[in-house]
Amino acid sequence: MSEEKLKGLKDEAVGKVKETEGKLTDDKVRETQGKAQGLLGKAREKAADLKEDIEQGAEKLKEKFEKDDKNK
């Protein structure tokens, strides 16, 4: 698991705690901060997944081109 994905998971968890704390204490600012941090975490995770998919796709293309070059 990438470091960026771990940061995303951490932001999601911390955001959920802040959001819940805000709800329990009726602190709308804290609740909103928690929601925002949770969304940031989800975005980080999705970006990390996308980066990983792109890297895997690039590696597959590289292997295919190398294979094609050897067959010439």
mmCIF file of C-alpha atoms in Angstrom:
data_model
loop_
_atom_site.group_PDB
_atom_site.id
_atom_site.type_symbol
_atom_site.label_atom_id
_atom_site.label_comp_id
_atom_site.label_asym_id
_atom_site.label_seq_id
_atom_site.Cartn_x
_atom_site.Cartn_y
_atom_site.Cartn_z
ATOM 1 C CA MET A 1 0.000 0.000 0.000
ATOM 2 C CA SER A 2 1.361 3.377 -0.981
ATOM 3 C CA GLU A 3 2.218 6.109 1.488
ATOM 4 C CA GLU A 4 -0.310 8.433 -0.164
ATOM 5 C CA LYS A 5 -3.081 5.867 0.228
ATOM 6 C CA LEU A 6 -2.201 5.478 3.922
ATOM 7 C CA LYS A 7 -2.387 9.259 4.351
ATOM 8 C CA GLY A 8 -5.816 9.156 2.741
ATOM 9 C CA LEU A 9 -7.023 6.450 5.095
ATOM 10 C CA LYS A 10 -5.680 8.427 8.048
ATOM 11 C CA ASP A 11 -7.436 11.601 6.896
ATOM 12 C CA GLU A 12 -10.688 9.692 6.504
ATOM 13 C CA ALA A 13 -10.451 8.246 10.008
ATOM 14 C CA VAL A 14 -9.443 11.524 11.660
ATOM 15 C CA GLY A 15 -12.132 13.347 9.706
ATOM 16 C CA LYS A 16 -14.779 10.903 10.894
ATOM 17 C CA VAL A 17 -13.672 11.404 14.508
ATOM 18 C CA LYS A 18 -13.820 15.203 14.138
ATOM 19 C CA GLU A 19 -17.206 15.006 12.446
ATOM 20 C CA THR A 20 -18.604 12.815 15.212
ATOM 21 C CA GLU A 21 -17.089 15.058 17.881
ATOM 22 C CA GLY A 22 -18.738 18.048 16.228
ATOM 23 C CA LYS A 23 -22.107 16.312 16.156
ATOM 24 C CA LEU A 24 -21.856 15.287 19.807
ATOM 25 C CA THR A 25 -20.833 18.765 20.979
ATOM 26 C CA ASP A 26 -23.137 20.564 18.514
ATOM 27 C CA ASP A 27 -20.074 22.284 17.025
ATOM 28 C CA LYS A 28 -20.955 22.822 13.369
ATOM 29 C CA VAL A 29 -17.479 24.135 12.516
ATOM 30 C CA ARG A 30 -15.775 21.016 13.892
ATOM 31 C CA GLU A 31 -18.324 18.801 12.159
ATOM 32 C CA THR A 32 -17.716 20.557 8.839
ATOM 33 C CA GLN A 33 -13.938 20.358 9.293
ATOM 34 C CA GLY A 34 -14.303 16.631 9.850
ATOM 35 C CA LYS A 35 -16.398 16.178 6.725
ATOM 36 C CA ALA A 36 -13.863 18.148 4.694
ATOM 37 C CA GLN A 37 -10.931 16.138 6.029
ATOM 38 C CA GLY A 38 -12.778 12.911 5.299
ATOM 39 C CA LEU A 39 -13.408 14.008 1.715
ATOM 40 C CA LEU A 40 -9.751 14.952 1.350
ATOM 41 C CA GLY A 41 -8.839 11.477 2.532
ATOM 42 C CA LYS A 42 -11.123 9.842 -0.014
ATOM 43 C CA ALA A 43 -9.676 12.008 -2.773
ATOM 44 C CA ARG A 44 -6.128 11.066 -1.746
ATOM 45 C CA GLU A 45 -7.018 7.388 -1.821
ATOM 46 C CA LYS A 46 -8.620 7.646 -5.260
ATOM 47 C CA ALA A 47 -5.611 9.578 -6.584
ATOM 48 C CA ALA A 48 -3.251 6.929 -5.202
ATOM 49 C CA ASP A 49 -5.339 4.171 -6.816
ATOM 50 C CA LEU A 50 -5.336 6.009 -10.129
ATOM 51 C CA LYS A 51 -1.580 6.543 -9.986
ATOM 52 C CA GLU A 52 -1.070 2.843 -9.288
ATOM 53 C CA ASP A 53 -3.339 1.881 -12.205
ATOM 54 C CA ILE A 54 -1.450 4.211 -14.542
ATOM 55 C CA GLU A 55 1.907 2.820 -13.433
ATOM 56 C CA GLN A 56 0.694 -0.750 -13.978
ATOM 57 C CA GLY A 57 -0.657 0.151 -17.410
ATOM 58 C CA ALA A 58 2.601 1.840 -18.360
ATOM 59 C CA GLU A 59 4.549 -1.233 -17.265
ATOM 60 C CA LYS A 60 2.332 -3.490 -19.378
ATOM 61 C CA LEU A 61 2.833 -1.238 -22.404
ATOM 62 C CA LYS A 62 6.583 -1.213 -21.853
ATOM 63 C CA GLU A 63 6.647 -5.018 -21.680
ATOM 64 C CA LYS A 64 4.571 -5.275 -24.851
ATOM 65 C CA PHE A 65 6.850 -2.909 -26.773
ATOM 66 C CA GLU A 66 9.955 -4.732 -25.550
ATOM 67 C CA LYS A 67 8.422 -8.041 -26.616
ATOM 68 C CA ASP A 68 7.506 -6.601 -30.026
ATOM 69 C CA ASP A 69 11.044 -5.219 -30.457
ATOM 70 C CA LYS A 70 12.539 -8.645 -29.751
ATOM 71 C CA ASN A 71 10.260 -10.268 -32.317
ATOM 72 C CA LYS A 72 11.455 -7.988 -35.138
#
